[in-house]
Amino acid sequence: MEIKKYNRGYVIMKSPFNWVGNKYKYMEIINTLVKNKKYNDVVDCFMGSGNILFNLECNANRFIGNDKVKLLPNIYDRIRVIDDFNMNQIEIILNQWNRFSSKEDYYNFREYWNNKYKNNRFNDSFIYETALLLKMCSNSMVRFNSKGEFNQGFRGLGKKSEFFTDTMKKIIVDGLKDLNVELNKNNYEFTVEDILNIRPDENDLLILDPPYILRDDMYSMDFSKKHNDYLINLLDENKCDFIYFNYLERDGVIYNELNDIINKNNYHVIELSEKTGSGQNRKGVKDVKEVLVTNIGGVK
């Protein structure tokens, strides 16, 4: 098994909605594999922010973004049909919430936002509200607890009397406008499905960026051993092109099932990173071997 390394540095369009484990920094590698190829469907099975899907340089009849978390599939469907984004809408929200001049404003807003989210109230104002929420929260990332509630804390005001400057408001509006343009450029579809319900065709491309599992105690209700076994079987038996991300090794623990599938099928392996941060502020450093595994030929 040959492991190849790539340098990173690639200009892409980034979604204004950030996600834990975002793979935008690997787009140069991904497009080296798929550039100018033709597929029936491209299915990003664990879409997250959708940055992979939005920056692919291949052709397809449909670009399908799937995520078990309903937030961004619903937001992207809404953004696609909004004619205009402007800072006036942001100003209305800021004035409704004391311009977020204290951490109490943030936590009250977060409770209000969770109520709308759980009740599927994905209206136009919810788009702006989500963008503002993610700017204010710790690490500016989407994260939910086991109750399905957004639970990121407030990142703080610092020396500012209120959080949002005119520059930040413009960045939000410009990001939403750019996303609207992209969503109307290709035939995008967004779904909220369990990975067990996805059945690829041999003319499809699968993007697979699941939770990284090396031990039984790393499973959750949303991603069980059944899900992981399904993916391993998919890698072993499917006939369509795929790009799959995971750890091959972490702190001396080897992902033996994945290693066996790679060697059995002579899949290509590209090493992505050797270290990862851990803990609240990513102060801890873990030794890892994060890899991209693919059956697509022509890896240079």
PDB file of C-alpha atoms in Angstrom:
ATOM      1  CA  MET A   1       0.000   0.000   0.000  1.00  0.00           C
ATOM      2  CA  GLU A   2       1.538   3.292  -1.111  1.00  0.00           C
ATOM      3  CA  ILE A   3       0.646   6.420   0.832  1.00  0.00           C
ATOM      4  CA  LYS A   4       1.045   9.684  -1.052  1.00  0.00           C
ATOM      5  CA  LYS A   5       1.325  13.179   0.453  1.00  0.00           C
ATOM      6  CA  TYR A   6       0.129  16.493  -0.991  1.00  0.00           C
ATOM      7  CA  ASN A   7       0.878  20.098  -0.243  1.00  0.00           C
ATOM      8  CA  ARG A   8      -2.158  22.240   0.622  1.00  0.00           C
ATOM      9  CA  GLY A   9      -2.993  25.685  -0.721  1.00  0.00           C
ATOM     10  CA  TYR A  10      -6.068  25.993  -2.933  1.00  0.00           C
ATOM     11  CA  VAL A  11      -8.522  28.847  -3.411  1.00  0.00           C
ATOM     12  CA  ILE A  12     -12.145  27.742  -2.981  1.00  0.00           C
ATOM     13  CA  MET A  13     -15.593  29.086  -2.180  1.00  0.00           C
ATOM     14  CA  LYS A  14     -16.293  28.521   1.535  1.00  0.00           C
ATOM     15  CA  SER A  15     -19.792  28.304   2.959  1.00  0.00           C
ATOM     16  CA  PRO A  16     -20.523  30.960   5.605  1.00  0.00           C
ATOM     17  CA  PHE A  17     -21.771  28.103   7.814  1.00  0.00           C
ATOM     18  CA  ASN A  18     -18.763  26.400   9.384  1.00  0.00           C
ATOM     19  CA  TRP A  19     -18.742  22.744  10.431  1.00  0.00           C
ATOM     20  CA  VAL A  20     -16.545  20.599  12.665  1.00  0.00           C
ATOM     21  CA  GLY A  21     -14.113  18.510  10.590  1.00  0.00           C
ATOM     22  CA  ASN A  22     -14.450  20.660   7.483  1.00  0.00           C
ATOM     23  CA  LYS A  23     -12.506  19.260   4.510  1.00  0.00           C
ATOM     24  CA  TYR A  24     -12.255  22.441   2.392  1.00  0.00           C
ATOM     25  CA  LYS A  25      -8.471  22.454   2.832  1.00  0.00           C
ATOM     26  CA  TYR A  26      -8.240  19.212   0.830  1.00  0.00           C
ATOM     27  CA  MET A  27     -10.079  20.402  -2.292  1.00  0.00           C
ATOM     28  CA  GLU A  28      -6.925  20.482  -4.406  1.00  0.00           C
ATOM     29  CA  ILE A  29      -6.381  16.792  -3.695  1.00  0.00           C
ATOM     30  CA  ILE A  30     -10.029  15.909  -4.361  1.00  0.00           C
ATOM     31  CA  ASN A  31     -10.137  17.769  -7.667  1.00  0.00           C
ATOM     32  CA  THR A  32      -6.914  16.142  -8.773  1.00  0.00           C
ATOM     33  CA  LEU A  33      -8.903  12.898  -8.626  1.00  0.00           C
ATOM     34  CA  VAL A  34     -12.237  13.937 -10.168  1.00  0.00           C
ATOM     35  CA  LYS A  35     -11.469  16.879 -12.469  1.00  0.00           C
ATOM     36  CA  ASN A  36     -13.512  16.701 -15.715  1.00  0.00           C
ATOM     37  CA  LYS A  37     -14.967  13.278 -14.904  1.00  0.00           C
ATOM     38  CA  LYS A  38     -18.682  12.673 -15.666  1.00  0.00           C
ATOM     39  CA  TYR A  39     -21.044  11.098 -13.150  1.00  0.00           C
ATOM     40  CA  ASN A  40     -24.756  10.447 -12.913  1.00  0.00           C
ATOM     41  CA  ASP A  41     -25.003  11.589  -9.275  1.00  0.00           C
ATOM     42  CA  VAL A  42     -22.399  12.976  -6.910  1.00  0.00           C
ATOM     43  CA  VAL A  43     -23.559  12.116  -3.390  1.00  0.00           C
ATOM     44  CA  ASP A  44     -21.862  13.795  -0.426  1.00  0.00           C
ATOM     45  CA  CYS A  45     -23.209  11.426   2.208  1.00  0.00           C
ATOM     46  CA  PHE A  46     -22.055  13.375   5.298  1.00  0.00           C
ATOM     47  CA  MET A  47     -22.257  16.832   3.769  1.00  0.00           C
ATOM     48  CA  GLY A  48     -21.570  19.068   6.774  1.00  0.00           C
ATOM     49  CA  SER A  49     -21.002  22.577   5.369  1.00  0.00           C
ATOM     50  CA  GLY A  50     -21.091  21.330   1.758  1.00  0.00           C
ATOM     51  CA  ASN A  51     -17.711  22.831   0.871  1.00  0.00           C
ATOM     52  CA  ILE A  52     -16.610  19.687  -0.952  1.00  0.00           C
ATOM     53  CA  LEU A  53     -19.824  19.532  -2.981  1.00  0.00           C
ATOM     54  CA  PHE A  54     -19.683  23.238  -3.936  1.00  0.00           C
ATOM     55  CA  ASN A  55     -16.097  23.098  -5.198  1.00  0.00           C
ATOM     56  CA  LEU A  56     -15.949  19.881  -7.206  1.00  0.00           C
ATOM     57  CA  GLU A  57     -14.530  20.243 -10.727  1.00  0.00           C
ATOM     58  CA  CYS A  58     -16.390  17.271 -12.184  1.00  0.00           C
ATOM     59  CA  ASN A  59     -19.643  17.029 -14.156  1.00  0.00           C
ATOM     60  CA  ALA A  60     -22.814  15.339 -12.901  1.00  0.00           C
ATOM     61  CA  ASN A  61     -26.540  15.254 -13.530  1.00  0.00           C
ATOM     62  CA  ARG A  62     -27.153  15.918  -9.828  1.00  0.00           C
ATOM     63  CA  PHE A  63     -25.032  17.058  -6.898  1.00  0.00           C
ATOM     64  CA  ILE A  64     -26.693  15.630  -3.795  1.00  0.00           C
ATOM     65  CA  GLY A  65     -25.781  16.874  -0.338  1.00  0.00           C
ATOM     66  CA  ASN A  66     -27.004  14.623   2.459  1.00  0.00           C
ATOM     67  CA  ASP A  67     -26.738  15.042   6.204  1.00  0.00           C
ATOM     68  CA  LYS A  68     -28.531  13.409   9.098  1.00  0.00           C
ATOM     69  CA  VAL A  69     -28.540  16.837  10.783  1.00  0.00           C
ATOM     70  CA  LYS A  70     -31.386  18.754   9.126  1.00  0.00           C
ATOM     71  CA  LEU A  71     -29.962  22.281   9.539  1.00  0.00           C
ATOM     72  CA  LEU A  72     -27.952  22.977   6.399  1.00  0.00           C
ATOM     73  CA  PRO A  73     -29.984  20.893   3.927  1.00  0.00           C
ATOM     74  CA  ASN A  74     -32.995  23.050   4.856  1.00  0.00           C
ATOM     75  CA  ILE A  75     -31.031  26.300   4.950  1.00  0.00           C
ATOM     76  CA  TYR A  76     -29.499  25.688   1.520  1.00  0.00           C
ATOM     77  CA  ASP A  77     -32.888  24.917  -0.007  1.00  0.00           C
ATOM     78  CA  ARG A  78     -34.130  28.236   1.384  1.00  0.00           C
ATOM     79  CA  ILE A  79     -31.107  30.311   0.337  1.00  0.00           C
ATOM     80  CA  ARG A  80     -31.442  29.117  -3.247  1.00  0.00           C
ATOM     81  CA  VAL A  81     -34.835  30.849  -3.676  1.00  0.00           C
ATOM     82  CA  ILE A  82     -34.124  34.133  -1.867  1.00  0.00           C
ATOM     83  CA  ASP A  83     -33.807  36.989  -4.367  1.00  0.00           C
ATOM     84  CA  ASP A  84     -31.732  39.364  -2.263  1.00  0.00           C
ATOM     85  CA  PHE A  85     -29.682  39.557   0.908  1.00  0.00           C
ATOM     86  CA  ASN A  86     -29.079  42.862   2.655  1.00  0.00           C
ATOM     87  CA  MET A  87     -27.773  44.334   5.894  1.00  0.00           C
ATOM     88  CA  ASN A  88     -31.171  45.830   6.809  1.00  0.00           C
ATOM     89  CA  GLN A  89     -32.382  42.381   7.795  1.00  0.00           C
ATOM     90  CA  ILE A  90     -29.371  41.952  10.055  1.00  0.00           C
ATOM     91  CA  GLU A  91     -30.052  45.350  11.653  1.00  0.00           C
ATOM     92  CA  ILE A  92     -33.625  44.307  12.451  1.00  0.00           C
ATOM     93  CA  ILE A  93     -32.391  41.208  14.287  1.00  0.00           C
ATOM     94  CA  LEU A  94     -29.661  43.111  16.146  1.00  0.00           C
ATOM     95  CA  ASN A  95     -32.194  45.646  17.419  1.00  0.00           C
ATOM     96  CA  GLN A  96     -34.524  42.862  18.532  1.00  0.00           C
ATOM     97  CA  TRP A  97     -31.751  41.374  20.691  1.00  0.00           C
ATOM     98  CA  ASN A  98     -30.168  44.443  22.320  1.00  0.00           C
ATOM     99  CA  ARG A  99     -27.496  44.295  19.594  1.00  0.00           C
ATOM    100  CA  PHE A 100     -25.965  41.367  21.500  1.00  0.00           C
ATOM    101  CA  SER A 101     -24.308  43.708  23.974  1.00  0.00           C
ATOM    102  CA  SER A 102     -23.975  41.021  26.672  1.00  0.00           C
ATOM    103  CA  LYS A 103     -23.568  37.274  26.949  1.00  0.00           C
ATOM    104  CA  GLU A 104     -27.142  37.045  28.303  1.00  0.00           C
ATOM    105  CA  ASP A 105     -28.375  38.374  24.948  1.00  0.00           C
ATOM    106  CA  TYR A 106     -26.554  35.527  23.207  1.00  0.00           C
ATOM    107  CA  TYR A 107     -27.909  32.761  25.431  1.00  0.00           C
ATOM    108  CA  ASN A 108     -31.480  34.062  25.211  1.00  0.00           C
ATOM    109  CA  PHE A 109     -31.094  34.231  21.437  1.00  0.00           C
ATOM    110  CA  ARG A 110     -29.666  30.716  21.347  1.00  0.00           C
ATOM    111  CA  GLU A 111     -32.739  29.402  23.188  1.00  0.00           C
ATOM    112  CA  TYR A 112     -35.007  31.235  20.725  1.00  0.00           C
ATOM    113  CA  TRP A 113     -33.001  29.849  17.792  1.00  0.00           C
ATOM    114  CA  ASN A 114     -33.212  26.266  19.117  1.00  0.00           C
ATOM    115  CA  ASN A 115     -36.980  26.603  19.412  1.00  0.00           C
ATOM    116  CA  LYS A 116     -37.259  27.653  15.765  1.00  0.00           C
ATOM    117  CA  TYR A 117     -34.880  24.904  14.655  1.00  0.00           C
ATOM    118  CA  LYS A 118     -36.668  22.108  16.489  1.00  0.00           C
ATOM    119  CA  ASN A 119     -40.002  23.288  15.090  1.00  0.00           C
ATOM    120  CA  ASN A 120     -38.699  23.462  11.498  1.00  0.00           C
ATOM    121  CA  ARG A 121     -39.264  27.210  11.150  1.00  0.00           C
ATOM    122  CA  PHE A 122     -36.732  27.685   8.354  1.00  0.00           C
ATOM    123  CA  ASN A 123     -37.967  31.075   7.132  1.00  0.00           C
ATOM    124  CA  ASP A 124     -35.861  33.865   5.603  1.00  0.00           C
ATOM    125  CA  SER A 125     -35.026  35.440   8.963  1.00  0.00           C
ATOM    126  CA  PHE A 126     -33.753  32.075  10.205  1.00  0.00           C
ATOM    127  CA  ILE A 127     -30.994  32.244   7.548  1.00  0.00           C
ATOM    128  CA  TYR A 128     -29.690  35.516   8.965  1.00  0.00           C
ATOM    129  CA  GLU A 129     -30.199  34.343  12.544  1.00  0.00           C
ATOM    130  CA  THR A 130     -28.117  31.230  11.912  1.00  0.00           C
ATOM    131  CA  ALA A 131     -25.317  33.253  10.314  1.00  0.00           C
ATOM    132  CA  LEU A 132     -25.272  35.604  13.334  1.00  0.00           C
ATOM    133  CA  LEU A 133     -25.379  32.707  15.796  1.00  0.00           C
ATOM    134  CA  LEU A 134     -22.369  31.061  14.215  1.00  0.00           C
ATOM    135  CA  LYS A 135     -20.364  34.286  14.223  1.00  0.00           C
ATOM    136  CA  MET A 136     -20.946  34.708  17.959  1.00  0.00           C
ATOM    137  CA  CYS A 137     -20.475  31.126  19.155  1.00  0.00           C
ATOM    138  CA  SER A 138     -17.257  29.457  20.294  1.00  0.00           C
ATOM    139  CA  ASN A 139     -15.059  28.463  17.336  1.00  0.00           C
ATOM    140  CA  SER A 140     -17.839  29.649  14.945  1.00  0.00           C
ATOM    141  CA  MET A 141     -18.886  26.052  14.331  1.00  0.00           C
ATOM    142  CA  VAL A 142     -22.145  24.123  14.097  1.00  0.00           C
ATOM    143  CA  ARG A 143     -22.412  21.649  16.966  1.00  0.00           C
ATOM    144  CA  PHE A 144     -25.402  19.962  18.644  1.00  0.00           C
ATOM    145  CA  ASN A 145     -25.759  18.033  21.896  1.00  0.00           C
ATOM    146  CA  SER A 146     -27.465  14.663  22.368  1.00  0.00           C
ATOM    147  CA  LYS A 147     -30.849  16.441  22.698  1.00  0.00           C
ATOM    148  CA  GLY A 148     -30.492  17.899  19.228  1.00  0.00           C
ATOM    149  CA  GLU A 149     -29.933  21.421  20.570  1.00  0.00           C
ATOM    150  CA  PHE A 150     -27.249  23.841  19.455  1.00  0.00           C
ATOM    151  CA  ASN A 151     -25.009  24.171  22.517  1.00  0.00           C
ATOM    152  CA  GLN A 152     -21.959  26.242  21.589  1.00  0.00           C
ATOM    153  CA  GLY A 153     -21.078  28.920  24.153  1.00  0.00           C
ATOM    154  CA  PHE A 154     -20.582  32.649  23.561  1.00  0.00           C
ATOM    155  CA  ARG A 155     -17.142  33.640  22.294  1.00  0.00           C
ATOM    156  CA  GLY A 156     -17.294  36.997  24.116  1.00  0.00           C
ATOM    157  CA  LEU A 157     -17.324  40.684  23.311  1.00  0.00           C
ATOM    158  CA  GLY A 158     -13.713  41.442  24.169  1.00  0.00           C
ATOM    159  CA  LYS A 159     -13.302  45.208  24.313  1.00  0.00           C
ATOM    160  CA  LYS A 160     -16.303  45.848  22.052  1.00  0.00           C
ATOM    161  CA  SER A 161     -19.610  47.255  23.326  1.00  0.00           C
ATOM    162  CA  GLU A 162     -21.485  45.135  20.763  1.00  0.00           C
ATOM    163  CA  PHE A 163     -20.445  42.171  18.686  1.00  0.00           C
ATOM    164  CA  PHE A 164     -21.218  43.040  15.047  1.00  0.00           C
ATOM    165  CA  THR A 165     -19.256  45.666  13.125  1.00  0.00           C
ATOM    166  CA  ASP A 166     -20.259  46.935   9.665  1.00  0.00           C
ATOM    167  CA  THR A 167     -17.394  44.917   8.198  1.00  0.00           C
ATOM    168  CA  MET A 168     -18.643  41.701   9.802  1.00  0.00           C
ATOM    169  CA  LYS A 169     -22.204  42.363   8.625  1.00  0.00           C
ATOM    170  CA  LYS A 170     -20.951  42.879   5.070  1.00  0.00           C
ATOM    171  CA  ILE A 171     -18.986  39.627   5.229  1.00  0.00           C
ATOM    172  CA  ILE A 172     -22.169  37.774   6.222  1.00  0.00           C
ATOM    173  CA  VAL A 173     -24.272  39.320   3.456  1.00  0.00           C
ATOM    174  CA  ASP A 174     -21.592  38.780   0.788  1.00  0.00           C
ATOM    175  CA  GLY A 175     -21.190  35.160   1.882  1.00  0.00           C
ATOM    176  CA  LEU A 176     -24.932  34.530   1.570  1.00  0.00           C
ATOM    177  CA  LYS A 177     -25.013  36.171  -1.871  1.00  0.00           C
ATOM    178  CA  ASP A 178     -22.101  34.040  -3.090  1.00  0.00           C
ATOM    179  CA  LEU A 179     -23.796  30.921  -1.770  1.00  0.00           C
ATOM    180  CA  ASN A 180     -27.032  31.814  -3.562  1.00  0.00           C
ATOM    181  CA  VAL A 181     -25.128  32.138  -6.850  1.00  0.00           C
ATOM    182  CA  GLU A 182     -23.445  28.768  -6.330  1.00  0.00           C
ATOM    183  CA  LEU A 183     -26.685  27.012  -5.408  1.00  0.00           C
ATOM    184  CA  ASN A 184     -28.235  28.157  -8.680  1.00  0.00           C
ATOM    185  CA  LYS A 185     -25.223  27.191 -10.769  1.00  0.00           C
ATOM    186  CA  ASN A 186     -25.588  23.387 -10.641  1.00  0.00           C
ATOM    187  CA  ASN A 187     -28.421  20.936 -10.067  1.00  0.00           C
ATOM    188  CA  TYR A 188     -28.103  20.644  -6.291  1.00  0.00           C
ATOM    189  CA  GLU A 189     -30.421  18.545  -4.154  1.00  0.00           C
ATOM    190  CA  PHE A 190     -30.314  18.309  -0.365  1.00  0.00           C
ATOM    191  CA  THR A 191     -31.581  15.393   1.691  1.00  0.00           C
ATOM    192  CA  VAL A 192     -31.791  14.402   5.356  1.00  0.00           C
ATOM    193  CA  GLU A 193     -31.244  10.660   5.290  1.00  0.00           C
ATOM    194  CA  ASP A 194     -29.552   7.990   7.371  1.00  0.00           C
ATOM    195  CA  ILE A 195     -26.527   6.653   5.482  1.00  0.00           C
ATOM    196  CA  LEU A 196     -28.124   3.174   5.665  1.00  0.00           C
ATOM    197  CA  ASN A 197     -30.790   4.376   3.218  1.00  0.00           C
ATOM    198  CA  ILE A 198     -28.344   5.508   0.531  1.00  0.00           C
ATOM    199  CA  ARG A 199     -27.901   3.100  -2.377  1.00  0.00           C
ATOM    200  CA  PRO A 200     -25.349   4.254  -4.962  1.00  0.00           C
ATOM    201  CA  ASP A 201     -25.403   3.452  -8.663  1.00  0.00           C
ATOM    202  CA  GLU A 202     -22.208   2.322 -10.390  1.00  0.00           C
ATOM    203  CA  ASN A 203     -22.079   5.619 -12.331  1.00  0.00           C
ATOM    204  CA  ASP A 204     -22.109   7.739  -9.153  1.00  0.00           C
ATOM    205  CA  LEU A 205     -19.400   9.370  -7.105  1.00  0.00           C
ATOM    206  CA  LEU A 206     -19.635   8.938  -3.324  1.00  0.00           C
ATOM    207  CA  ILE A 207     -18.026  11.415  -0.938  1.00  0.00           C
ATOM    208  CA  LEU A 208     -17.750   9.763   2.481  1.00  0.00           C
ATOM    209  CA  ASP A 209     -16.600  11.774   5.478  1.00  0.00           C
ATOM    210  CA  PRO A 210     -18.101   9.877   8.434  1.00  0.00           C
ATOM    211  CA  PRO A 211     -17.261  10.193  12.134  1.00  0.00           C
ATOM    212  CA  TYR A 212     -13.791   8.745  12.668  1.00  0.00           C
ATOM    213  CA  ILE A 213     -14.182   5.478  14.611  1.00  0.00           C
ATOM    214  CA  LEU A 214     -11.277   3.398  15.951  1.00  0.00           C
ATOM    215  CA  ARG A 215     -12.791   1.928  19.145  1.00  0.00           C
ATOM    216  CA  ASP A 216     -16.217   0.666  20.180  1.00  0.00           C
ATOM    217  CA  ASP A 217     -16.544   3.405  22.813  1.00  0.00           C
ATOM    218  CA  MET A 218     -16.429   6.055  20.046  1.00  0.00           C
ATOM    219  CA  TYR A 219     -19.832   5.081  18.624  1.00  0.00           C
ATOM    220  CA  SER A 220     -22.951   7.151  19.290  1.00  0.00           C
ATOM    221  CA  MET A 221     -26.699   6.870  18.709  1.00  0.00           C
ATOM    222  CA  ASP A 222     -26.306   8.800  15.446  1.00  0.00           C
ATOM    223  CA  PHE A 223     -23.388   6.717  14.196  1.00  0.00           C
ATOM    224  CA  SER A 224     -23.389   3.130  15.404  1.00  0.00           C
ATOM    225  CA  LYS A 225     -21.336   0.055  14.568  1.00  0.00           C
ATOM    226  CA  LYS A 226     -24.083  -0.846  12.094  1.00  0.00           C
ATOM    227  CA  HIS A 227     -23.390   2.401  10.200  1.00  0.00           C
ATOM    228  CA  ASN A 228     -19.657   1.824  10.212  1.00  0.00           C
ATOM    229  CA  ASP A 229     -20.015  -1.784   9.059  1.00  0.00           C
ATOM    230  CA  TYR A 230     -22.268  -0.605   6.237  1.00  0.00           C
ATOM    231  CA  LEU A 231     -19.600   1.846   5.052  1.00  0.00           C
ATOM    232  CA  ILE A 232     -16.817  -0.733   5.225  1.00  0.00           C
ATOM    233  CA  ASN A 233     -18.951  -3.133   3.183  1.00  0.00           C
ATOM    234  CA  LEU A 234     -19.709  -0.316   0.742  1.00  0.00           C
ATOM    235  CA  LEU A 235     -16.010   0.312   0.224  1.00  0.00           C
ATOM    236  CA  ASP A 236     -15.398  -3.377  -0.322  1.00  0.00           C
ATOM    237  CA  GLU A 237     -18.253  -4.191  -2.688  1.00  0.00           C
ATOM    238  CA  ASN A 238     -19.509  -1.056  -4.455  1.00  0.00           C
ATOM    239  CA  LYS A 239     -18.640  -0.415  -8.105  1.00  0.00           C
ATOM    240  CA  CYS A 240     -18.905   3.367  -8.171  1.00  0.00           C
ATOM    241  CA  ASP A 241     -16.098   5.860  -7.569  1.00  0.00           C
ATOM    242  CA  PHE A 242     -15.626   6.925  -3.959  1.00  0.00           C
ATOM    243  CA  ILE A 243     -13.544   9.268  -1.826  1.00  0.00           C
ATOM    244  CA  TYR A 244     -13.435   8.276   1.842  1.00  0.00           C
ATOM    245  CA  PHE A 245     -11.867  10.047   4.840  1.00  0.00           C
ATOM    246  CA  ASN A 246     -10.832   8.520   8.160  1.00  0.00           C
ATOM    247  CA  TYR A 247      -7.985   7.825  10.543  1.00  0.00           C
ATOM    248  CA  LEU A 248      -5.894   4.835   9.576  1.00  0.00           C
ATOM    249  CA  GLU A 249      -4.140   5.156  12.916  1.00  0.00           C
ATOM    250  CA  ARG A 250      -4.512   7.255  16.087  1.00  0.00           C
ATOM    251  CA  ASP A 251      -2.186   7.118  19.081  1.00  0.00           C
ATOM    252  CA  GLY A 252      -0.963   3.668  18.099  1.00  0.00           C
ATOM    253  CA  VAL A 253      -4.443   2.219  17.469  1.00  0.00           C
ATOM    254  CA  ILE A 254      -4.715   0.938  13.886  1.00  0.00           C
ATOM    255  CA  TYR A 255      -8.005   0.791  11.998  1.00  0.00           C
ATOM    256  CA  ASN A 256      -7.519  -2.836  10.988  1.00  0.00           C
ATOM    257  CA  GLU A 257     -10.787  -3.251   9.065  1.00  0.00           C
ATOM    258  CA  LEU A 258     -10.007  -0.278   6.851  1.00  0.00           C
ATOM    259  CA  ASN A 259      -6.401  -1.376   6.438  1.00  0.00           C
ATOM    260  CA  ASP A 260      -7.541  -4.836   5.304  1.00  0.00           C
ATOM    261  CA  ILE A 261     -10.003  -3.392   2.754  1.00  0.00           C
ATOM    262  CA  ILE A 262      -7.303  -1.116   1.332  1.00  0.00           C
ATOM    263  CA  ASN A 263      -4.844  -3.966   0.891  1.00  0.00           C
ATOM    264  CA  LYS A 264      -7.447  -6.397  -0.443  1.00  0.00           C
ATOM    265  CA  ASN A 265      -8.601  -3.995  -3.172  1.00  0.00           C
ATOM    266  CA  ASN A 266      -5.320  -2.148  -3.745  1.00  0.00           C
ATOM    267  CA  TYR A 267      -7.006   1.199  -3.121  1.00  0.00           C
ATOM    268  CA  HIS A 268      -5.091   4.466  -3.328  1.00  0.00           C
ATOM    269  CA  VAL A 269      -4.264   6.127   0.001  1.00  0.00           C
ATOM    270  CA  ILE A 270      -3.311   9.783   0.408  1.00  0.00           C
ATOM    271  CA  GLU A 271      -1.982  10.857   3.788  1.00  0.00           C
ATOM    272  CA  LEU A 272      -3.575  14.125   4.922  1.00  0.00           C
ATOM    273  CA  SER A 273      -2.202  14.815   8.410  1.00  0.00           C
ATOM    274  CA  GLU A 274      -0.065  13.341  11.155  1.00  0.00           C
ATOM    275  CA  LYS A 275      -1.203  15.495  14.108  1.00  0.00           C
ATOM    276  CA  THR A 276      -4.531  16.697  15.426  1.00  0.00           C
ATOM    277  CA  GLY A 277      -5.563  19.010  18.251  1.00  0.00           C
ATOM    278  CA  SER A 278      -7.852  17.934  21.069  1.00  0.00           C
ATOM    279  CA  GLY A 279      -9.592  19.508  24.033  1.00  0.00           C
ATOM    280  CA  GLN A 280     -11.598  22.741  24.398  1.00  0.00           C
ATOM    281  CA  ASN A 281      -8.920  24.977  22.891  1.00  0.00           C
ATOM    282  CA  ARG A 282      -7.162  22.232  20.910  1.00  0.00           C
ATOM    283  CA  LYS A 283      -4.166  22.454  23.221  1.00  0.00           C
ATOM    284  CA  GLY A 284      -3.568  18.723  23.276  1.00  0.00           C
ATOM    285  CA  VAL A 285      -1.829  17.157  20.283  1.00  0.00           C
ATOM    286  CA  LYS A 286      -2.492  13.590  19.192  1.00  0.00           C
ATOM    287  CA  ASP A 287      -0.458  11.493  16.770  1.00  0.00           C
ATOM    288  CA  VAL A 288      -2.700  10.375  13.913  1.00  0.00           C
ATOM    289  CA  LYS A 289      -2.579   9.150  10.358  1.00  0.00           C
ATOM    290  CA  GLU A 290      -5.541  10.831   8.685  1.00  0.00           C
ATOM    291  CA  VAL A 291      -6.043   9.532   5.166  1.00  0.00           C
ATOM    292  CA  LEU A 292      -8.113   9.863   2.041  1.00  0.00           C
ATOM    293  CA  VAL A 293      -8.895   6.465   0.515  1.00  0.00           C
ATOM    294  CA  THR A 294     -10.154   6.162  -3.065  1.00  0.00           C
ATOM    295  CA  ASN A 295     -10.664   3.692  -5.881  1.00  0.00           C
ATOM    296  CA  ILE A 296     -10.271   6.398  -8.526  1.00  0.00           C
ATOM    297  CA  GLY A 297      -7.325   5.784 -10.793  1.00  0.00           C
ATOM    298  CA  GLY A 298      -4.796   8.339 -11.945  1.00  0.00           C
ATOM    299  CA  VAL A 299      -3.473   9.421  -8.541  1.00  0.00           C
ATOM    300  CA  LYS A 300      -0.256  11.282  -9.271  1.00  0.00           C
TER     301      LYS A 300
END
